[in-house]
PDB file of N, CA and C in Angstrom:
ATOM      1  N   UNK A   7      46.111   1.485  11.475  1.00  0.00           N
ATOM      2  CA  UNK A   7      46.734   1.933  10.256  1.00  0.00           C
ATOM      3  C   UNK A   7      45.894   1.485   9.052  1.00  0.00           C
ATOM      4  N   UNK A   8      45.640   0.336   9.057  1.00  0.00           N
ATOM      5  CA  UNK A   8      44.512  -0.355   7.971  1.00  0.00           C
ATOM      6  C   UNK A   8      43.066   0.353   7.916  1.00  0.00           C
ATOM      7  N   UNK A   9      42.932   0.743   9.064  1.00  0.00           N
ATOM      8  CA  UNK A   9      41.320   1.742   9.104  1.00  0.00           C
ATOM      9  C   UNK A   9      41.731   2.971   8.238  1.00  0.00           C
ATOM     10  N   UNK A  10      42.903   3.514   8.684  1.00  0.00           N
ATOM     11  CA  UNK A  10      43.273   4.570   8.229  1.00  0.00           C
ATOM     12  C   UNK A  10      43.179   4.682   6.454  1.00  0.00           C
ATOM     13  N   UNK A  11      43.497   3.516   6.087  1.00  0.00           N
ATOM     14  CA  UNK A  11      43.920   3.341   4.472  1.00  0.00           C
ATOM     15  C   UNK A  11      42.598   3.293   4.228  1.00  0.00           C
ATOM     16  N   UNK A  12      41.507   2.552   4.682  1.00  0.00           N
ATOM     17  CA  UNK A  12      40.592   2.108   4.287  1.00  0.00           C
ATOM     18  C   UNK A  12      39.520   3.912   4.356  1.00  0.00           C
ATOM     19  N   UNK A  13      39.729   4.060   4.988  1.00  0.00           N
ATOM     20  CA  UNK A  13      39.190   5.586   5.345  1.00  0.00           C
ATOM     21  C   UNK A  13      39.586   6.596   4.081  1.00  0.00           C
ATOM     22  N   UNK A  14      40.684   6.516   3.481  1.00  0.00           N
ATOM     23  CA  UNK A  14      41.403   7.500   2.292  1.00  0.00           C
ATOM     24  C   UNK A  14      40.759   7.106   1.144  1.00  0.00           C
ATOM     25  N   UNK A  15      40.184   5.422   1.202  1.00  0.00           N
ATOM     26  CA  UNK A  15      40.035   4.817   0.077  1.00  0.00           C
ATOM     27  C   UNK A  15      38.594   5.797  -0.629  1.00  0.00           C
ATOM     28  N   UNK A  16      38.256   5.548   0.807  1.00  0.00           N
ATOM     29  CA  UNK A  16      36.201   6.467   0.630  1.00  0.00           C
ATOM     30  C   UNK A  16      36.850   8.020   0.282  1.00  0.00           C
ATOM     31  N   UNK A  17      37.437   8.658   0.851  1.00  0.00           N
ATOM     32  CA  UNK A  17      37.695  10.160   0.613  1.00  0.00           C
ATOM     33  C   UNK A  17      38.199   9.983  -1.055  1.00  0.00           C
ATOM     34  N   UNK A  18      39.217   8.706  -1.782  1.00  0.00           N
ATOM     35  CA  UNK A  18      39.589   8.888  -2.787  1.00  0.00           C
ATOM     36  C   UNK A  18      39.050   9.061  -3.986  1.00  0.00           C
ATOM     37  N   UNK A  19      38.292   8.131  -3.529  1.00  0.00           N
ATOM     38  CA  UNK A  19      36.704   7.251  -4.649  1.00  0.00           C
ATOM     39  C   UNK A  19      36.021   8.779  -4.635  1.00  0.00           C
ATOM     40  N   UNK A  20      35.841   9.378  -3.800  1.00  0.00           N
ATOM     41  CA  UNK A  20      34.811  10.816  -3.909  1.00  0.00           C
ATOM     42  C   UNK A  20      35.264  12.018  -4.309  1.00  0.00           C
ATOM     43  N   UNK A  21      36.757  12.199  -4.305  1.00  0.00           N
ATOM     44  CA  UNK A  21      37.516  13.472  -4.545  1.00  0.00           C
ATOM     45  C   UNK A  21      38.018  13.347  -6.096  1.00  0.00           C
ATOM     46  N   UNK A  22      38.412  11.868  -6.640  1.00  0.00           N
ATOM     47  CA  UNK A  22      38.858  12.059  -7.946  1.00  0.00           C
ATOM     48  C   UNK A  22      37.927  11.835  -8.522  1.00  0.00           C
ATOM     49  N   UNK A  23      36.754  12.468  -9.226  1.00  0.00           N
ATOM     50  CA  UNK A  23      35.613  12.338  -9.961  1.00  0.00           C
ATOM     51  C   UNK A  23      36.107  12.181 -11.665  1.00  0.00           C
ATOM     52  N   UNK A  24      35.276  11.121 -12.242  1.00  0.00           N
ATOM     53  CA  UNK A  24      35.488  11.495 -14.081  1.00  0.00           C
ATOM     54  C   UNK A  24      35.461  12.506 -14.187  1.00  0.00           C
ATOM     55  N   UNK A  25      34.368  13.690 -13.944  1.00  0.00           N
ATOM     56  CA  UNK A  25      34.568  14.503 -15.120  1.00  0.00           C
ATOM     57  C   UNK A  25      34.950  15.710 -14.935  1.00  0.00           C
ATOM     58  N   UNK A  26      36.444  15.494 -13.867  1.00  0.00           N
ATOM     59  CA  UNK A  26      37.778  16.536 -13.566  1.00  0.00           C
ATOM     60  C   UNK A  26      38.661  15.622 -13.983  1.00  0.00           C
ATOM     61  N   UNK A  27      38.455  14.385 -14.808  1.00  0.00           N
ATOM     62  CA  UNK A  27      39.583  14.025 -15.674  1.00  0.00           C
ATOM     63  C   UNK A  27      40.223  14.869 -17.064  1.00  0.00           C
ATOM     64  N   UNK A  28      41.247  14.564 -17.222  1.00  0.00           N
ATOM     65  CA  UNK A  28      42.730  13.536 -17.180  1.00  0.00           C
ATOM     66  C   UNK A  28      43.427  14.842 -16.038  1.00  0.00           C
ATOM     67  N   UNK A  29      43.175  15.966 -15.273  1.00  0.00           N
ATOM     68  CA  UNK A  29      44.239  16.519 -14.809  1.00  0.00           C
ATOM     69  C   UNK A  29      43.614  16.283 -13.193  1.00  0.00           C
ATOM     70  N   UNK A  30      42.422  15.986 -12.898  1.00  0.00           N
ATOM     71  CA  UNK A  30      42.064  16.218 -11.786  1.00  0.00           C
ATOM     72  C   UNK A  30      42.330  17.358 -10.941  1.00  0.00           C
ATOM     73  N   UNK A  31      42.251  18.464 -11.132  1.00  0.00           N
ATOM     74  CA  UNK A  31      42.712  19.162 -10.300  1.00  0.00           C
ATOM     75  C   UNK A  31      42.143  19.403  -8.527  1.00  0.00           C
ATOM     76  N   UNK A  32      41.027  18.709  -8.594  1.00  0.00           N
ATOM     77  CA  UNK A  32      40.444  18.840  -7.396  1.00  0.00           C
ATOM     78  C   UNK A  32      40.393  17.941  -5.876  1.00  0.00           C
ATOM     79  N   UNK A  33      40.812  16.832  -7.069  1.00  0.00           N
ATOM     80  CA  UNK A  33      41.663  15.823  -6.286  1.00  0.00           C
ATOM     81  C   UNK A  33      42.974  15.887  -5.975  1.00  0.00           C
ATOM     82  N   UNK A  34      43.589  16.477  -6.261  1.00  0.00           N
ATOM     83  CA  UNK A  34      44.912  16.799  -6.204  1.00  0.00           C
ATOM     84  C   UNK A  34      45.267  17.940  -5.002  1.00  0.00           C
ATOM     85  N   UNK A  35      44.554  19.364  -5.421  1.00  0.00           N
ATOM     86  CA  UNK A  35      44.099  19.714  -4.280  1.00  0.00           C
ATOM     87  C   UNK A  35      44.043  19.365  -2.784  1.00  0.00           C
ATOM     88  N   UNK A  36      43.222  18.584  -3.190  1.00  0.00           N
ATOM     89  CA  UNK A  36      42.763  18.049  -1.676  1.00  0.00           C
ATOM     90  C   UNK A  36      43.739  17.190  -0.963  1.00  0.00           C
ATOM     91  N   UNK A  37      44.426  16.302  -1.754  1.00  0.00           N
ATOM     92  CA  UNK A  37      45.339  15.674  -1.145  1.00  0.00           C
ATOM     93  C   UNK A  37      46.971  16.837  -0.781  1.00  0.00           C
ATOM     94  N   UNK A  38      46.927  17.632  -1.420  1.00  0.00           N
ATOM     95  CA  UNK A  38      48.184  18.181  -0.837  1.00  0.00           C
ATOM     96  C   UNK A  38      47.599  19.237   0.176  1.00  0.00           C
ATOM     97  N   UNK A  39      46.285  19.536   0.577  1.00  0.00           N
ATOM     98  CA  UNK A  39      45.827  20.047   1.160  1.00  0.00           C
ATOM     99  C   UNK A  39      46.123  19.642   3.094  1.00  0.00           C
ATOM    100  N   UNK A  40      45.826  17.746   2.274  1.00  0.00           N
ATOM    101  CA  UNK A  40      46.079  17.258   3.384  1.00  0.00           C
ATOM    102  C   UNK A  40      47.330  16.905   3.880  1.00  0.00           C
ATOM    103  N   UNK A  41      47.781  16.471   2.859  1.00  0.00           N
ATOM    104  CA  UNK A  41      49.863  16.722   3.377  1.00  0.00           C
ATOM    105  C   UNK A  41      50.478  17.881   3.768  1.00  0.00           C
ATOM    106  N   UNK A  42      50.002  19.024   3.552  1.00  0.00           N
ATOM    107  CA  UNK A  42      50.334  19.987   4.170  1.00  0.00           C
ATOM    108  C   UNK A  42      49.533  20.064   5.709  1.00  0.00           C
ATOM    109  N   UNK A  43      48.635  19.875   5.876  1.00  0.00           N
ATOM    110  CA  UNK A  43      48.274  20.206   7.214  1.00  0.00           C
ATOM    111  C   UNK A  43      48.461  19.064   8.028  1.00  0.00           C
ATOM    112  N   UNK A  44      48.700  18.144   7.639  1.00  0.00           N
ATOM    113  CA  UNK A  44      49.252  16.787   8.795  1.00  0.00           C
ATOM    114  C   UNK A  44      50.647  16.911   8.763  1.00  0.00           C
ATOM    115  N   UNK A  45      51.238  17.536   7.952  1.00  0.00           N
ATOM    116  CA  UNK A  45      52.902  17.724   8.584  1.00  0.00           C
ATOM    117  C   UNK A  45      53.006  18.943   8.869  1.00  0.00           C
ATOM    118  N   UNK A  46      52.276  19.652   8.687  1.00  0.00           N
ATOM    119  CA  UNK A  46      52.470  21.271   9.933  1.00  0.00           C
ATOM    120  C   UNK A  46      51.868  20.452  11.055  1.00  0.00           C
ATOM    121  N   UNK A  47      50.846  19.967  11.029  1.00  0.00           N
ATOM    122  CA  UNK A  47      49.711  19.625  12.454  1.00  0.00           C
ATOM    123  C   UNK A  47      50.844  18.787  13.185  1.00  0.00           C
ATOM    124  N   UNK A  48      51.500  17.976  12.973  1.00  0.00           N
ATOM    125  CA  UNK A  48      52.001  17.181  13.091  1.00  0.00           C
ATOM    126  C   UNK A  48      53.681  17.284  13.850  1.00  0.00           C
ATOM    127  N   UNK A  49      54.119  18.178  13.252  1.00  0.00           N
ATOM    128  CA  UNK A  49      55.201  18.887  13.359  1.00  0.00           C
ATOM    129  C   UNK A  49      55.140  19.731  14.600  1.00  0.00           C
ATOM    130  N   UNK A  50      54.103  20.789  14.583  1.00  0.00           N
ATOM    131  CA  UNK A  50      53.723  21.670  15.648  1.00  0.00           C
ATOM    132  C   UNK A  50      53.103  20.607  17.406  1.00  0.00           C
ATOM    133  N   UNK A  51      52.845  19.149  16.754  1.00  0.00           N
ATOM    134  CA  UNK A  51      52.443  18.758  17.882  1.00  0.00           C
ATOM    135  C   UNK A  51      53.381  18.098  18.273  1.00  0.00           C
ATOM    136  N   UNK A  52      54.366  17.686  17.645  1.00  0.00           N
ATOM    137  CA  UNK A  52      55.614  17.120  18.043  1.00  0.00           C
ATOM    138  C   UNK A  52      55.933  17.950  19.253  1.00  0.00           C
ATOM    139  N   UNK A  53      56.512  19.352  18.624  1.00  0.00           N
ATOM    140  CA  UNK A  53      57.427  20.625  18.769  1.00  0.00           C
ATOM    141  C   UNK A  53      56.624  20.939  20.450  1.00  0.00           C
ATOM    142  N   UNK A  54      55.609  21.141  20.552  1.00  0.00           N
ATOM    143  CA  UNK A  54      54.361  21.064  21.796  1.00  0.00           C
ATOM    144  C   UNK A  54      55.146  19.779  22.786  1.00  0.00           C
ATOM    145  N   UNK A  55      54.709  18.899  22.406  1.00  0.00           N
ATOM    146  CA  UNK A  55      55.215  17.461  23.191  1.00  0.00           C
ATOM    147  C   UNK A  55      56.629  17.601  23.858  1.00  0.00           C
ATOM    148  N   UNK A  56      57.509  17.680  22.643  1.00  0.00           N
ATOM    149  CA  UNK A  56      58.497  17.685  23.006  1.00  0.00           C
ATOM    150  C   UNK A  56      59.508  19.162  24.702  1.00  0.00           C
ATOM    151  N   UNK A  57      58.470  20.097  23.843  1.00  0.00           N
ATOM    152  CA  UNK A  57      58.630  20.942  24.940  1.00  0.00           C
ATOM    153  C   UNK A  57      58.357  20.775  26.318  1.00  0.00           C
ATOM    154  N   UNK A  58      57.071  19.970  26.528  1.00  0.00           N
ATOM    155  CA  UNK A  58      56.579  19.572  27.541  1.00  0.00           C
ATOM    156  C   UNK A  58      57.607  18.467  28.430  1.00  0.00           C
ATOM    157  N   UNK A  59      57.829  18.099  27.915  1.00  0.00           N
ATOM    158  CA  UNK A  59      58.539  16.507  28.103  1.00  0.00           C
ATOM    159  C   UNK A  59      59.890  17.022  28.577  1.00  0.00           C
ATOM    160  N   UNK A  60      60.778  18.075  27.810  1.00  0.00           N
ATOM    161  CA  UNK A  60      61.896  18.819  28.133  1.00  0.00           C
ATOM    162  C   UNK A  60      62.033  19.587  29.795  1.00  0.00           C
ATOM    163  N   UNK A  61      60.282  20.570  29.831  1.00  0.00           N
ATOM    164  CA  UNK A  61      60.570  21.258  30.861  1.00  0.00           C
ATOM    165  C   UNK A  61      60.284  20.390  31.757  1.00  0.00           C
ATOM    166  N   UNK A  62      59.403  18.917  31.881  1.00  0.00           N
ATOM    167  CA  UNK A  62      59.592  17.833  32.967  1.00  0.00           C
ATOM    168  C   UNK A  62      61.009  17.609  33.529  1.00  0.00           C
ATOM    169  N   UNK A  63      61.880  17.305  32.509  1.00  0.00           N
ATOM    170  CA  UNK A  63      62.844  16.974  32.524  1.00  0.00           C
ATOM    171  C   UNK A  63      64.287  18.213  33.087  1.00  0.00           C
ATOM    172  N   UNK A  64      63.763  19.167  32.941  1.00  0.00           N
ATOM    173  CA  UNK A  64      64.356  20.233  34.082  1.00  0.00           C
ATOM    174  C   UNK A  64      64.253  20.383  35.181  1.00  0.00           C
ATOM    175  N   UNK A  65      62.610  20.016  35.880  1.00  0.00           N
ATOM    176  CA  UNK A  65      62.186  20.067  36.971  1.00  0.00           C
ATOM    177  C   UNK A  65      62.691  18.837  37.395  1.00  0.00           C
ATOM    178  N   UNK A  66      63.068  18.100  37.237  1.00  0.00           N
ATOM    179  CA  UNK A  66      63.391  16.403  37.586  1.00  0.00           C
ATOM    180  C   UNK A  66      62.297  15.631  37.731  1.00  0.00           C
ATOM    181  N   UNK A  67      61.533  15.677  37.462  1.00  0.00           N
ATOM    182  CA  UNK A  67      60.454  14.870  37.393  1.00  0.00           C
ATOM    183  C   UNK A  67      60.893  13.230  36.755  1.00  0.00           C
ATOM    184  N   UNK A  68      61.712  13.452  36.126  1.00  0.00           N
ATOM    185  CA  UNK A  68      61.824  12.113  35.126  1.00  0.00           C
ATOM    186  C   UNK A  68      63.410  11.470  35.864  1.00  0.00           C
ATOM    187  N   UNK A  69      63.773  12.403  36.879  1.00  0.00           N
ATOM    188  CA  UNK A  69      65.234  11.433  37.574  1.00  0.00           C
ATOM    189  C   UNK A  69      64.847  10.107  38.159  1.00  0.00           C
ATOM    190  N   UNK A  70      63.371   9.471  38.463  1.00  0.00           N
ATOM    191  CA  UNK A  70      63.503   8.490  39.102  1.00  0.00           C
ATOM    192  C   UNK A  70      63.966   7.532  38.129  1.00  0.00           C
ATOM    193  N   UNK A  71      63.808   7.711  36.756  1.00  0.00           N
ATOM    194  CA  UNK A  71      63.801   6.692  35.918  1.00  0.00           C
ATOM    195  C   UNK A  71      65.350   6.580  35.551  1.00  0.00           C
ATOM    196  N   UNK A  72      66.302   7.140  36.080  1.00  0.00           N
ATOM    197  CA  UNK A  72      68.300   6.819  36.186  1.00  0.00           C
ATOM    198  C   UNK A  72      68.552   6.879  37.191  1.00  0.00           C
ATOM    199  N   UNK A  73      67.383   6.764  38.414  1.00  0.00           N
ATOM    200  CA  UNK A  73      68.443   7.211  39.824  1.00  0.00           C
ATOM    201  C   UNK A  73      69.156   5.739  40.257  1.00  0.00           C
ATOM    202  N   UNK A  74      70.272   5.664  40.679  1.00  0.00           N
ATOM    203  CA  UNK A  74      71.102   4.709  40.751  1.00  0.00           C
ATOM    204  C   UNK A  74      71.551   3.711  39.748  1.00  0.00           C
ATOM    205  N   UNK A  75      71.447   4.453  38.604  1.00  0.00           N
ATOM    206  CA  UNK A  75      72.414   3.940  37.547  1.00  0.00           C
ATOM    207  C   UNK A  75      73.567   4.625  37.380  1.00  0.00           C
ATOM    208  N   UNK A  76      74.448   4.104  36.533  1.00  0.00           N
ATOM    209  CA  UNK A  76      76.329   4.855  35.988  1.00  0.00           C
ATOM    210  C   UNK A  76      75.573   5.465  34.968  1.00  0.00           C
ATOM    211  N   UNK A  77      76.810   6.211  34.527  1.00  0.00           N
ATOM    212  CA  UNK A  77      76.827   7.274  33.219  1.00  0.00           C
ATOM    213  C   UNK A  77      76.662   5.847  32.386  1.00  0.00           C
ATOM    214  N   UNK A  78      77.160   5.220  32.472  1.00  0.00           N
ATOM    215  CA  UNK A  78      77.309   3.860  31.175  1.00  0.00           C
ATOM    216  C   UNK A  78      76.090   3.121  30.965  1.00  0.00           C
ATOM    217  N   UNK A  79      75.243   3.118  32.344  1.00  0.00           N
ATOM    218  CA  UNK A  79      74.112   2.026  31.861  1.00  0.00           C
ATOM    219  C   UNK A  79      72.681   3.699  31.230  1.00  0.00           C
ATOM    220  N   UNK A  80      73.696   4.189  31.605  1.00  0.00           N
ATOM    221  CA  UNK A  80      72.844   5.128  31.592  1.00  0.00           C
ATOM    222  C   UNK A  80      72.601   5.716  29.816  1.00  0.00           C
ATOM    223  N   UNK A  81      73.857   5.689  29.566  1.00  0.00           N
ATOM    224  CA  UNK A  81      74.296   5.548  27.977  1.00  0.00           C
ATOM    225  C   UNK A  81      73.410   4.588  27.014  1.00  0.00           C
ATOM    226  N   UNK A  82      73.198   3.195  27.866  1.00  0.00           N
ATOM    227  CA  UNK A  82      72.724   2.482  27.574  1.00  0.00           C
ATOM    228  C   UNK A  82      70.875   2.349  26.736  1.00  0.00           C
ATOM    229  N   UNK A  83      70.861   3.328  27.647  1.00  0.00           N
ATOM    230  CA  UNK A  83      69.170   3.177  27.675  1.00  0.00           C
ATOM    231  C   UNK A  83      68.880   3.891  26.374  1.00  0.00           C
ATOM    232  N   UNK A  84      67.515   3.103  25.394  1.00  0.00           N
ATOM    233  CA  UNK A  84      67.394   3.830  24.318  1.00  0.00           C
ATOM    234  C   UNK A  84      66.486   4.951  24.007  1.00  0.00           C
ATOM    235  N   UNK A  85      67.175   5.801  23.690  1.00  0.00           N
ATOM    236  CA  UNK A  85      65.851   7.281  23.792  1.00  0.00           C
ATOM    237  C   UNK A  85      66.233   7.321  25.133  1.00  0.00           C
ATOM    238  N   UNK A  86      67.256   7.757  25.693  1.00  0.00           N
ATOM    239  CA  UNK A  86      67.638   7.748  27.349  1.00  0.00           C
ATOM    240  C   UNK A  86      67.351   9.432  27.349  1.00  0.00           C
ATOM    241  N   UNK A  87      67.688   9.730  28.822  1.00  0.00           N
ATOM    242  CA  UNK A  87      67.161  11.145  29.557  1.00  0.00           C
ATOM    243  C   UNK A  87      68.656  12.070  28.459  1.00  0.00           C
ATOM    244  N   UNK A  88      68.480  13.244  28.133  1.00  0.00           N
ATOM    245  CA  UNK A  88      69.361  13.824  27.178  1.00  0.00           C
ATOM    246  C   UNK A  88      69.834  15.374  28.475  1.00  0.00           C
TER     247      UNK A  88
END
């Protein structure tokens, strides 16, 4: 996560230049450029994952992980089988 910050710092230092001051528009740009495509990217790879993980979970692939538990311990478990 700290690489990560440290990584934005270099993209920041280079995208907000003086002399696109006081509105910057090019820096600005770029950063919603990038908030938009890491929460579509992001979103869509969830949405991917999650699908995957679902149709496991039809096939039973994932019953070993409650077999011989109750509905209750089963309740229990966090992020349990849905």
């Amino acid at each position: 996560m700290i690489g990560w910050g440290n990584l934005n710092g270099i993209v920041s230092s280079n995208i907000y230049r003086t002399e696109d001051a006081p509105r910057f528009y090019p820096g600005h740009g770029v950063v919603l450029a990038y908030l938009v495509l890491f929460l579509l990217g992001g979103s869509v790879t969830q949405y991917l994952l999650l699908r995957k993980e679902n149709a496991r979970r039809r096939r039973g692939e994932r019953d070993h992980r409650v077999e011989g538990l109750s509905a209750a311990e089963v309740e229990d478990i966090p992020f349990g089988p849905s």
